[in-house]
mmCIF file of C-alpha atoms in Angstrom:
data_model
loop_
_atom_site.group_PDB
_atom_site.id
_atom_site.type_symbol
_atom_site.label_atom_id
_atom_site.label_comp_id
_atom_site.label_asym_id
_atom_site.label_seq_id
_atom_site.Cartn_x
_atom_site.Cartn_y
_atom_site.Cartn_z
ATOM 1 C CA UNK A 1 -33.451 2.268 -2.988
ATOM 2 C CA UNK A 2 -33.840 6.484 -3.215
ATOM 3 C CA UNK A 3 -31.689 8.218 -5.521
ATOM 4 C CA UNK A 4 -28.414 9.262 -4.251
ATOM 5 C CA UNK A 5 -25.016 10.941 -5.210
ATOM 6 C CA UNK A 6 -21.448 10.103 -3.893
ATOM 7 C CA UNK A 7 -19.443 12.885 -3.529
ATOM 8 C CA UNK A 8 -15.693 11.446 -3.370
ATOM 9 C CA UNK A 9 -13.369 13.298 -1.148
ATOM 10 C CA UNK A 10 -9.893 11.902 -1.603
ATOM 11 C CA UNK A 11 -6.408 12.287 -2.982
ATOM 12 C CA UNK A 12 -7.309 11.939 -6.625
ATOM 13 C CA UNK A 13 -4.546 13.925 -8.000
ATOM 14 C CA UNK A 14 -1.651 12.704 -6.188
ATOM 15 C CA UNK A 15 0.844 10.290 -8.026
ATOM 16 C CA UNK A 16 1.168 7.949 -4.858
ATOM 17 C CA UNK A 17 0.075 4.728 -4.247
ATOM 18 C CA UNK A 18 -2.914 6.204 -2.246
ATOM 19 C CA UNK A 19 -3.637 8.468 -5.078
ATOM 20 C CA UNK A 20 -3.888 5.696 -7.449
ATOM 21 C CA UNK A 21 -6.252 3.972 -4.680
ATOM 22 C CA UNK A 22 -8.662 6.791 -4.548
ATOM 23 C CA UNK A 23 -8.587 7.138 -8.216
ATOM 24 C CA UNK A 24 -9.740 3.621 -8.448
ATOM 25 C CA UNK A 25 -12.322 3.250 -6.088
ATOM 26 C CA UNK A 26 -13.999 6.446 -7.554
ATOM 27 C CA UNK A 27 -13.829 5.046 -11.107
ATOM 28 C CA UNK A 28 -14.816 1.643 -10.006
ATOM 29 C CA UNK A 29 -18.268 3.096 -8.401
ATOM 30 C CA UNK A 30 -19.093 5.132 -11.385
ATOM 31 C CA UNK A 31 -18.635 1.785 -13.645
ATOM 32 C CA UNK A 32 -21.322 0.017 -11.002
ATOM 33 C CA UNK A 33 -23.911 3.119 -12.258
ATOM 34 C CA UNK A 34 -23.079 5.272 -8.525
ATOM 35 C CA UNK A 35 -23.512 8.981 -9.665
ATOM 36 C CA UNK A 36 -19.785 10.028 -8.529
ATOM 37 C CA UNK A 37 -18.634 13.657 -7.849
ATOM 38 C CA UNK A 38 -15.393 14.784 -7.068
ATOM 39 C CA UNK A 39 -16.657 18.289 -5.688
ATOM 40 C CA UNK A 40 -20.154 19.031 -3.634
ATOM 41 C CA UNK A 41 -23.192 19.345 -5.309
ATOM 42 C CA UNK A 42 -24.687 22.733 -6.406
ATOM 43 C CA UNK A 43 -27.387 23.666 -4.422
ATOM 44 C CA UNK A 44 -28.386 26.612 -7.083
ATOM 45 C CA UNK A 45 -29.264 24.457 -9.790
ATOM 46 C CA UNK A 46 -33.096 24.903 -10.392
ATOM 47 C CA UNK A 47 -35.991 22.087 -10.577
ATOM 48 C CA UNK A 48 -33.144 19.281 -9.619
ATOM 49 C CA UNK A 49 -34.859 16.175 -8.231
ATOM 50 C CA UNK A 50 -34.221 15.500 -4.667
ATOM 51 C CA UNK A 51 -31.397 13.175 -4.092
ATOM 52 C CA UNK A 52 -29.712 12.185 -0.760
ATOM 53 C CA UNK A 53 -26.360 13.039 -0.876
ATOM 54 C CA UNK A 54 -23.480 10.674 0.287
ATOM 55 C CA UNK A 55 -19.842 11.660 1.114
ATOM 56 C CA UNK A 56 -16.940 9.361 1.085
ATOM 57 C CA UNK A 57 -14.569 10.657 2.975
ATOM 58 C CA UNK A 58 -11.003 9.307 1.809
ATOM 59 C CA UNK A 59 -8.580 11.846 3.954
ATOM 60 C CA UNK A 60 -7.003 11.865 7.615
ATOM 61 C CA UNK A 61 -10.185 11.391 9.718
ATOM 62 C CA UNK A 62 -8.655 14.308 12.438
ATOM 63 C CA UNK A 63 -9.253 16.777 9.261
ATOM 64 C CA UNK A 64 -12.819 16.372 9.185
ATOM 65 C CA UNK A 65 -14.986 19.519 9.481
ATOM 66 C CA UNK A 66 -18.204 18.293 11.152
ATOM 67 C CA UNK A 67 -20.520 20.528 11.453
ATOM 68 C CA UNK A 68 -19.852 21.661 8.059
ATOM 69 C CA UNK A 69 -20.201 18.471 6.236
ATOM 70 C CA UNK A 70 -22.953 17.238 8.322
ATOM 71 C CA UNK A 71 -25.112 19.852 7.254
ATOM 72 C CA UNK A 72 -24.252 19.407 3.561
ATOM 73 C CA UNK A 73 -24.338 15.505 3.775
ATOM 74 C CA UNK A 74 -27.214 12.664 4.529
ATOM 75 C CA UNK A 75 -24.624 10.119 5.242
ATOM 76 C CA UNK A 76 -20.881 10.370 5.681
ATOM 77 C CA UNK A 77 -18.634 7.115 5.021
ATOM 78 C CA UNK A 78 -14.931 6.953 5.767
ATOM 79 C CA UNK A 79 -12.416 4.957 3.183
ATOM 80 C CA UNK A 80 -9.246 4.291 5.406
ATOM 81 C CA UNK A 81 -6.452 2.517 5.738
ATOM 82 C CA UNK A 82 -3.949 2.108 8.763
ATOM 83 C CA UNK A 83 -0.450 0.175 9.288
ATOM 84 C CA UNK A 84 0.068 -0.940 13.103
ATOM 85 C CA UNK A 85 -1.618 -2.226 15.635
ATOM 86 C CA UNK A 86 -3.385 0.830 16.767
ATOM 87 C CA UNK A 87 -5.017 3.298 15.296
ATOM 88 C CA UNK A 88 -3.525 6.858 15.805
ATOM 89 C CA UNK A 89 -4.474 9.310 19.160
ATOM 90 C CA UNK A 90 -5.996 12.236 16.926
ATOM 91 C CA UNK A 91 -8.091 9.658 14.744
ATOM 92 C CA UNK A 92 -10.402 7.997 17.922
ATOM 93 C CA UNK A 93 -12.495 10.543 18.504
ATOM 94 C CA UNK A 94 -13.600 10.998 15.215
ATOM 95 C CA UNK A 95 -13.978 7.561 14.228
ATOM 96 C CA UNK A 96 -17.750 6.766 16.021
ATOM 97 C CA UNK A 97 -18.796 9.880 14.292
ATOM 98 C CA UNK A 98 -18.950 8.486 11.151
ATOM 99 C CA UNK A 99 -22.021 6.307 9.775
ATOM 100 C CA UNK A 100 -19.957 3.824 8.790
ATOM 101 C CA UNK A 101 -16.191 2.804 7.812
ATOM 102 C CA UNK A 102 -14.646 1.071 4.743
ATOM 103 C CA UNK A 103 -11.503 -0.777 4.825
ATOM 104 C CA UNK A 104 -9.439 -2.198 2.529
ATOM 105 C CA UNK A 105 -8.244 -5.247 4.865
ATOM 106 C CA UNK A 106 -9.271 -8.077 7.826
ATOM 107 C CA UNK A 107 -6.446 -6.698 9.394
ATOM 108 C CA UNK A 108 -7.712 -3.542 9.566
ATOM 109 C CA UNK A 109 -11.113 -4.610 10.434
ATOM 110 C CA UNK A 110 -9.312 -6.361 13.493
ATOM 111 C CA UNK A 111 -7.159 -3.235 14.194
ATOM 112 C CA UNK A 112 -10.549 -0.729 14.398
ATOM 113 C CA UNK A 113 -12.456 -2.939 16.231
ATOM 114 C CA UNK A 114 -9.757 -3.597 18.783
ATOM 115 C CA UNK A 115 -9.428 0.464 19.070
ATOM 116 C CA UNK A 116 -12.973 1.017 19.890
ATOM 117 C CA UNK A 117 -14.546 1.665 16.526
ATOM 118 C CA UNK A 118 -18.448 0.458 16.922
ATOM 119 C CA UNK A 119 -19.654 1.698 13.770
ATOM 120 C CA UNK A 120 -20.111 -0.790 10.778
ATOM 121 C CA UNK A 121 -17.044 -1.427 9.370
ATOM 122 C CA UNK A 122 -17.006 -3.059 5.849
ATOM 123 C CA UNK A 123 -14.206 -4.835 4.348
ATOM 124 C CA UNK A 124 -13.449 -3.360 0.366
ATOM 125 C CA UNK A 125 -10.203 -4.692 -0.995
ATOM 126 C CA UNK A 126 -8.410 -3.137 -3.060
ATOM 127 C CA UNK A 127 -8.180 -4.088 -6.884
ATOM 128 C CA UNK A 128 -5.726 -4.524 -9.545
ATOM 129 C CA UNK A 129 -6.244 -4.404 -13.075
ATOM 130 C CA UNK A 130 -4.793 -7.630 -14.685
ATOM 131 C CA UNK A 131 -5.517 -6.658 -18.192
ATOM 132 C CA UNK A 132 -2.647 -3.963 -17.767
ATOM 133 C CA UNK A 133 -0.420 -5.672 -15.148
ATOM 134 C CA UNK A 134 0.763 -8.699 -16.733
ATOM 135 C CA UNK A 135 3.416 -10.721 -17.774
ATOM 136 C CA UNK A 136 3.664 -9.893 -21.119
ATOM 137 C CA UNK A 137 4.021 -6.310 -20.629
ATOM 138 C CA UNK A 138 7.104 -5.113 -22.668
ATOM 139 C CA UNK A 139 9.942 -4.843 -19.773
ATOM 140 C CA UNK A 140 11.274 -1.607 -19.168
ATOM 141 C CA UNK A 141 14.490 -0.767 -20.602
ATOM 142 C CA UNK A 142 17.567 -1.325 -18.072
ATOM 143 C CA UNK A 143 20.687 -2.271 -19.338
ATOM 144 C CA UNK A 144 22.459 -3.223 -16.172
ATOM 145 C CA UNK A 145 19.570 -6.010 -15.398
ATOM 146 C CA UNK A 146 19.990 -7.620 -18.807
ATOM 147 C CA UNK A 147 20.811 -11.427 -18.169
ATOM 148 C CA UNK A 148 20.701 -11.083 -14.298
ATOM 149 C CA UNK A 149 17.804 -12.487 -11.746
ATOM 150 C CA UNK A 150 16.348 -9.090 -11.085
ATOM 151 C CA UNK A 151 14.793 -8.332 -7.624
ATOM 152 C CA UNK A 152 12.490 -5.334 -7.976
ATOM 153 C CA UNK A 153 11.017 -3.327 -4.883
ATOM 154 C CA UNK A 154 8.446 -0.446 -4.989
ATOM 155 C CA UNK A 155 7.804 1.716 -1.757
ATOM 156 C CA UNK A 156 8.035 5.248 -0.903
ATOM 157 C CA UNK A 157 11.163 5.779 0.817
ATOM 158 C CA UNK A 158 10.275 5.871 4.657
ATOM 159 C CA UNK A 159 11.110 3.486 7.628
ATOM 160 C CA UNK A 160 7.726 1.548 7.614
ATOM 161 C CA UNK A 161 8.947 -0.061 4.346
ATOM 162 C CA UNK A 162 12.365 -1.226 5.847
ATOM 163 C CA UNK A 163 14.810 0.073 3.150
ATOM 164 C CA UNK A 164 17.426 -0.800 5.812
ATOM 165 C CA UNK A 165 16.418 -4.333 6.655
ATOM 166 C CA UNK A 166 16.262 -4.715 2.534
ATOM 167 C CA UNK A 167 19.309 -3.450 1.575
ATOM 168 C CA UNK A 168 20.986 -4.901 4.324
ATOM 169 C CA UNK A 169 19.628 -8.486 3.677
ATOM 170 C CA UNK A 170 20.456 -8.279 -0.172
ATOM 171 C CA UNK A 171 24.500 -6.802 0.552
ATOM 172 C CA UNK A 172 25.139 -9.552 3.212
ATOM 173 C CA UNK A 173 23.804 -12.273 0.959
ATOM 174 C CA UNK A 174 24.687 -11.576 -2.336
ATOM 175 C CA UNK A 175 28.441 -10.615 -3.817
ATOM 176 C CA UNK A 176 29.066 -9.434 -7.492
ATOM 177 C CA UNK A 177 29.707 -13.211 -8.296
ATOM 178 C CA UNK A 178 25.881 -13.946 -8.001
ATOM 179 C CA UNK A 179 24.244 -13.155 -11.203
ATOM 180 C CA UNK A 180 21.702 -10.759 -9.603
ATOM 181 C CA UNK A 181 20.615 -7.100 -9.319
ATOM 182 C CA UNK A 182 18.234 -5.068 -6.669
ATOM 183 C CA UNK A 183 16.138 -2.710 -8.471
ATOM 184 C CA UNK A 184 14.553 -0.412 -6.389
ATOM 185 C CA UNK A 185 11.841 2.374 -7.363
ATOM 186 C CA UNK A 186 11.086 4.497 -4.336
ATOM 187 C CA UNK A 187 10.355 8.245 -3.819
ATOM 188 C CA UNK A 188 11.271 11.269 -1.124
ATOM 189 C CA UNK A 189 8.391 12.815 0.351
ATOM 190 C CA UNK A 190 9.276 16.552 0.178
ATOM 191 C CA UNK A 191 11.511 18.829 -2.247
ATOM 192 C CA UNK A 192 14.878 17.704 -1.075
ATOM 193 C CA UNK A 193 14.325 13.929 -0.713
ATOM 194 C CA UNK A 194 15.233 13.810 -4.451
ATOM 195 C CA UNK A 195 16.741 10.651 -6.156
ATOM 196 C CA UNK A 196 20.488 12.096 -5.508
ATOM 197 C CA UNK A 197 19.606 12.358 -1.659
ATOM 198 C CA UNK A 198 17.901 8.961 -1.360
ATOM 199 C CA UNK A 199 21.696 7.220 -3.152
ATOM 200 C CA UNK A 200 23.376 9.226 -0.382
ATOM 201 C CA UNK A 201 21.335 8.308 2.429
ATOM 202 C CA UNK A 202 22.122 4.370 0.916
ATOM 203 C CA UNK A 203 25.886 4.691 0.583
ATOM 204 C CA UNK A 204 25.726 6.159 4.192
ATOM 205 C CA UNK A 205 24.080 3.159 5.580
ATOM 206 C CA UNK A 206 26.345 0.686 3.612
ATOM 207 C CA UNK A 207 29.444 2.559 5.174
ATOM 208 C CA UNK A 208 27.644 2.494 8.617
ATOM 209 C CA UNK A 209 27.016 -1.201 8.381
ATOM 210 C CA UNK A 210 31.333 -1.403 7.593
ATOM 211 C CA UNK A 211 29.826 -3.775 4.463
ATOM 212 C CA UNK A 212 33.169 -3.608 2.231
ATOM 213 C CA UNK A 213 33.092 -6.734 0.277
ATOM 214 C CA UNK A 214 32.438 -6.471 -3.645
ATOM 215 C CA UNK A 215 28.496 -6.619 -3.131
ATOM 216 C CA UNK A 216 26.163 -7.624 -6.049
ATOM 217 C CA UNK A 217 24.821 -4.254 -7.668
ATOM 218 C CA UNK A 218 21.751 -1.815 -6.943
ATOM 219 C CA UNK A 219 19.695 0.053 -9.185
ATOM 220 C CA UNK A 220 18.032 3.069 -7.506
ATOM 221 C CA UNK A 221 14.956 4.965 -9.293
ATOM 222 C CA UNK A 222 13.736 8.172 -6.894
ATOM 223 C CA UNK A 223 12.344 10.111 -10.114
ATOM 224 C CA UNK A 224 8.638 9.802 -11.228
ATOM 225 C CA UNK A 225 7.765 6.675 -13.498
ATOM 226 C CA UNK A 226 4.982 6.973 -15.842
ATOM 227 C CA UNK A 227 2.527 3.779 -15.362
ATOM 228 C CA UNK A 228 3.653 2.359 -18.326
ATOM 229 C CA UNK A 229 7.196 2.346 -16.983
ATOM 230 C CA UNK A 230 6.130 1.067 -13.826
ATOM 231 C CA UNK A 231 4.087 -2.022 -15.590
ATOM 232 C CA UNK A 232 7.480 -2.481 -17.395
ATOM 233 C CA UNK A 233 9.244 -2.375 -13.860
ATOM 234 C CA UNK A 234 7.324 -5.083 -12.668
ATOM 235 C CA UNK A 235 7.385 -7.290 -15.981
ATOM 236 C CA UNK A 236 11.340 -6.661 -15.707
ATOM 237 C CA UNK A 237 11.352 -8.767 -12.130
ATOM 238 C CA UNK A 238 11.894 -12.336 -11.655
ATOM 239 C CA UNK A 239 10.565 -11.599 -8.007
ATOM 240 C CA UNK A 240 9.501 -8.546 -5.995
ATOM 241 C CA UNK A 241 10.674 -8.017 -2.137
ATOM 242 C CA UNK A 242 9.329 -5.966 0.032
ATOM 243 C CA UNK A 243 10.274 -6.571 3.927
ATOM 244 C CA UNK A 244 7.658 -4.100 4.947
ATOM 245 C CA UNK A 245 7.167 -3.573 8.795
ATOM 246 C CA UNK A 246 3.057 -2.826 8.351
ATOM 247 C CA UNK A 247 0.781 -2.201 5.045
ATOM 248 C CA UNK A 248 -2.682 -1.626 5.376
ATOM 249 C CA UNK A 249 -3.138 -3.655 1.980
ATOM 250 C CA UNK A 250 0.196 -3.554 -0.297
ATOM 251 C CA UNK A 251 -0.572 -2.100 -3.568
ATOM 252 C CA UNK A 252 2.663 -3.165 -4.876
ATOM 253 C CA UNK A 253 2.320 -6.470 -4.003
ATOM 254 C CA UNK A 254 -0.956 -6.743 -5.797
ATOM 255 C CA UNK A 255 0.334 -5.526 -8.903
ATOM 256 C CA UNK A 256 3.641 -7.751 -8.702
ATOM 257 C CA UNK A 257 1.650 -10.635 -8.497
ATOM 258 C CA UNK A 258 -0.547 -9.774 -11.469
ATOM 259 C CA UNK A 259 2.419 -9.063 -13.411
ATOM 260 C CA UNK A 260 3.347 -12.834 -12.584
ATOM 261 C CA UNK A 261 6.009 -12.573 -10.441
ATOM 262 C CA UNK A 262 6.338 -14.018 -6.743
ATOM 263 C CA UNK A 263 6.475 -11.964 -3.683
ATOM 264 C CA UNK A 264 8.873 -12.097 -0.740
ATOM 265 C CA UNK A 265 6.871 -9.965 2.087
ATOM 266 C CA UNK A 266 6.782 -10.358 5.815
ATOM 267 C CA UNK A 267 3.956 -12.254 6.944
ATOM 268 C CA UNK A 268 1.958 -9.786 8.925
ATOM 269 C CA UNK A 269 -0.224 -6.731 7.925
ATOM 270 C CA UNK A 270 -3.213 -6.215 5.196
ATOM 271 C CA UNK A 271 -1.430 -8.064 2.418
ATOM 272 C CA UNK A 272 -1.958 -11.593 4.390
ATOM 273 C CA UNK A 273 -5.433 -11.412 2.842
ATOM 274 C CA UNK A 274 -4.105 -12.293 -0.456
ATOM 275 C CA UNK A 275 -0.569 -13.782 0.184
ATOM 276 C CA UNK A 276 0.139 -17.513 0.595
ATOM 277 C CA UNK A 277 2.566 -19.642 0.487
ATOM 278 C CA UNK A 278 1.582 -20.779 -2.938
ATOM 279 C CA UNK A 279 2.186 -17.391 -4.506
ATOM 280 C CA UNK A 280 4.871 -15.787 -2.027
ATOM 281 C CA UNK A 281 7.751 -16.661 0.143
ATOM 282 C CA UNK A 282 6.849 -15.492 3.564
ATOM 283 C CA UNK A 283 8.918 -13.382 6.156
ATOM 284 C CA UNK A 284 8.909 -14.550 9.698
ATOM 285 C CA UNK A 285 8.946 -11.405 12.087
ATOM 286 C CA UNK A 286 7.831 -10.315 15.668
ATOM 287 C CA UNK A 287 5.830 -7.394 16.719
ATOM 288 C CA UNK A 288 7.466 -4.816 18.344
ATOM 289 C CA UNK A 289 7.472 -1.514 19.124
ATOM 290 C CA UNK A 290 7.763 1.206 15.605
ATOM 291 C CA UNK A 291 10.137 3.304 18.328
ATOM 292 C CA UNK A 292 12.325 0.377 18.721
ATOM 293 C CA UNK A 293 13.730 0.700 15.516
ATOM 294 C CA UNK A 294 13.735 4.806 14.400
ATOM 295 C CA UNK A 295 17.016 5.696 15.559
ATOM 296 C CA UNK A 296 18.789 3.485 12.964
ATOM 297 C CA UNK A 297 16.322 4.809 10.171
ATOM 298 C CA UNK A 298 18.039 5.812 7.226
ATOM 299 C CA UNK A 299 14.365 7.617 5.078
ATOM 300 C CA UNK A 300 11.550 9.352 6.593
ATOM 301 C CA UNK A 301 10.078 8.370 10.310
ATOM 302 C CA UNK A 302 6.678 9.599 10.500
ATOM 303 C CA UNK A 303 7.511 9.170 14.445
ATOM 304 C CA UNK A 304 4.455 11.435 15.415
ATOM 305 C CA UNK A 305 1.988 8.937 13.661
ATOM 306 C CA UNK A 306 3.857 5.602 14.034
ATOM 307 C CA UNK A 307 5.506 5.581 17.177
ATOM 308 C CA UNK A 308 2.534 6.384 19.673
ATOM 309 C CA UNK A 309 2.429 4.335 23.144
ATOM 310 C CA UNK A 310 0.804 1.090 22.517
ATOM 311 C CA UNK A 311 1.513 0.545 18.741
ATOM 312 C CA UNK A 312 3.062 -2.241 17.298
ATOM 313 C CA UNK A 313 4.329 -3.450 13.722
ATOM 314 C CA UNK A 314 6.318 -6.344 12.551
ATOM 315 C CA UNK A 315 10.114 -6.500 12.605
ATOM 316 C CA UNK A 316 10.949 -9.146 9.797
ATOM 317 C CA UNK A 317 13.820 -11.814 10.885
ATOM 318 C CA UNK A 318 16.823 -10.552 8.284
ATOM 319 C CA UNK A 319 18.386 -14.121 8.324
ATOM 320 C CA UNK A 320 15.054 -15.394 7.081
ATOM 321 C CA UNK A 321 14.978 -12.761 4.372
ATOM 322 C CA UNK A 322 18.343 -13.575 3.260
ATOM 323 C CA UNK A 323 17.568 -17.382 3.212
ATOM 324 C CA UNK A 324 14.252 -16.684 1.102
ATOM 325 C CA UNK A 325 16.209 -14.052 -1.524
ATOM 326 C CA UNK A 326 19.065 -16.961 -1.773
ATOM 327 C CA UNK A 327 16.195 -19.583 -2.536
ATOM 328 C CA UNK A 328 14.198 -17.328 -4.944
ATOM 329 C CA UNK A 329 17.333 -16.584 -6.692
ATOM 330 C CA UNK A 330 18.475 -20.495 -7.188
ATOM 331 C CA UNK A 331 15.272 -21.611 -8.082
ATOM 332 C CA UNK A 332 13.551 -19.311 -10.794
ATOM 333 C CA UNK A 333 11.244 -22.653 -11.939
ATOM 334 C CA UNK A 334 9.659 -22.400 -8.098
ATOM 335 C CA UNK A 335 9.447 -18.079 -8.574
ATOM 336 C CA UNK A 336 7.766 -19.073 -12.239
ATOM 337 C CA UNK A 337 5.587 -21.662 -10.085
ATOM 338 C CA UNK A 338 4.274 -19.183 -7.360
ATOM 339 C CA UNK A 339 4.222 -16.236 -9.836
ATOM 340 C CA UNK A 340 1.712 -18.120 -12.103
ATOM 341 C CA UNK A 341 -0.441 -18.967 -8.962
ATOM 342 C CA UNK A 342 -0.300 -15.231 -8.051
ATOM 343 C CA UNK A 343 -1.149 -14.258 -11.519
ATOM 344 C CA UNK A 344 -4.627 -16.609 -10.983
ATOM 345 C CA UNK A 345 -5.036 -15.037 -7.351
ATOM 346 C CA UNK A 346 -5.108 -11.551 -8.567
ATOM 347 C CA UNK A 347 -7.538 -12.524 -11.536
ATOM 348 C CA UNK A 348 -10.049 -12.805 -8.638
ATOM 349 C CA UNK A 349 -9.357 -9.401 -7.185
ATOM 350 C CA UNK A 350 -10.765 -6.835 -9.466
ATOM 351 C CA UNK A 351 -11.435 -2.791 -9.371
ATOM 352 C CA UNK A 352 -14.964 -3.683 -10.507
ATOM 353 C CA UNK A 353 -15.700 -6.158 -7.435
ATOM 354 C CA UNK A 354 -14.135 -2.918 -5.389
ATOM 355 C CA UNK A 355 -16.652 -0.926 -6.829
ATOM 356 C CA UNK A 356 -19.351 -3.454 -6.319
ATOM 357 C CA UNK A 357 -18.706 -4.051 -2.756
ATOM 358 C CA UNK A 358 -18.407 -0.054 -1.710
ATOM 359 C CA UNK A 359 -21.642 0.119 -3.806
ATOM 360 C CA UNK A 360 -23.015 -2.193 -1.117
ATOM 361 C CA UNK A 361 -21.569 -0.893 2.258
ATOM 362 C CA UNK A 362 -23.115 2.317 0.798
ATOM 363 C CA UNK A 363 -26.237 1.286 0.482
ATOM 364 C CA UNK A 364 -26.684 -0.745 3.683
ATOM 365 C CA UNK A 365 -25.534 2.289 5.400
ATOM 366 C CA UNK A 366 -28.383 4.213 3.645
ATOM 367 C CA UNK A 367 -30.797 1.630 4.972
ATOM 368 C CA UNK A 368 -29.848 1.108 8.234
ATOM 369 C CA UNK A 369 -30.053 4.802 8.938
ATOM 370 C CA UNK A 370 -33.288 5.800 7.720
#
């Protein structure tokens, strides 16, 4: 294999799950001995040995500047993820211009093939650092949760994550007589979507539902948490719950399982590469148009992306979600068994493995394009 350098263009400076994954991918490639840079190579350096230049593009495909990038790089790979049954229309004209595409799940590979992507597709799963996310990590200090069975949920405050379903199921299933609490770590997407605004949206929704009984407590954390605090939040939990409508992967599921707590999750999406009945409580669902539920949204819709014609995602069954949350609450021993299995399963999913698979994808692409 001729020498090559990889330039990684992705959201490496963002605090989001996508940003954390982008950083982890780039670092994992470096650990495999690949020369990785976060900025283009300097062509002005004299006497530099000739090397092939590879661009890994970890942004929205429709933003790609093809003329500029093709004049700079010998090979261009897309690293991407998607959450519904069809890619956005604006992506499709670009997909087969890449030399190859890396996706994190079999679900994504099926979606791309079904949408007419013909270039090589490599599955490069997300990893999780099981040395950092583990059951013995010091628990986040949260006095309200002391002595209570603690449901934890981590997500961006958007409709795809289904905060409506989670909150309604919890409010309808549990009262203050149950020794339980739900702790939600979330975030908005623009400056005015603060923790106070999110709490206001939640209370308006509860009023709209007409729920007046004495419900079990909900704690909403809508501000930034450090990596250490996030790990402590998972360690605090007895079960992780996120009845998402669609995921390309679901990084919080990986982190929860590595932390030794079981997952209550919708049984459709990229997470099904690693969620099983042995480590999770899987919620049944129906595939529906995203537009069908957006009129009831309490969070950001992103309808320009998710509500395009022909797209489907999962609407989890609310009564089943309530039943599974109750089952978890009443069976802490079962939760520990599933969590222990999840921890064992996550030991097989490292970022080093992701780096190895991405390196293989790069080098196979280079060989095939000679």
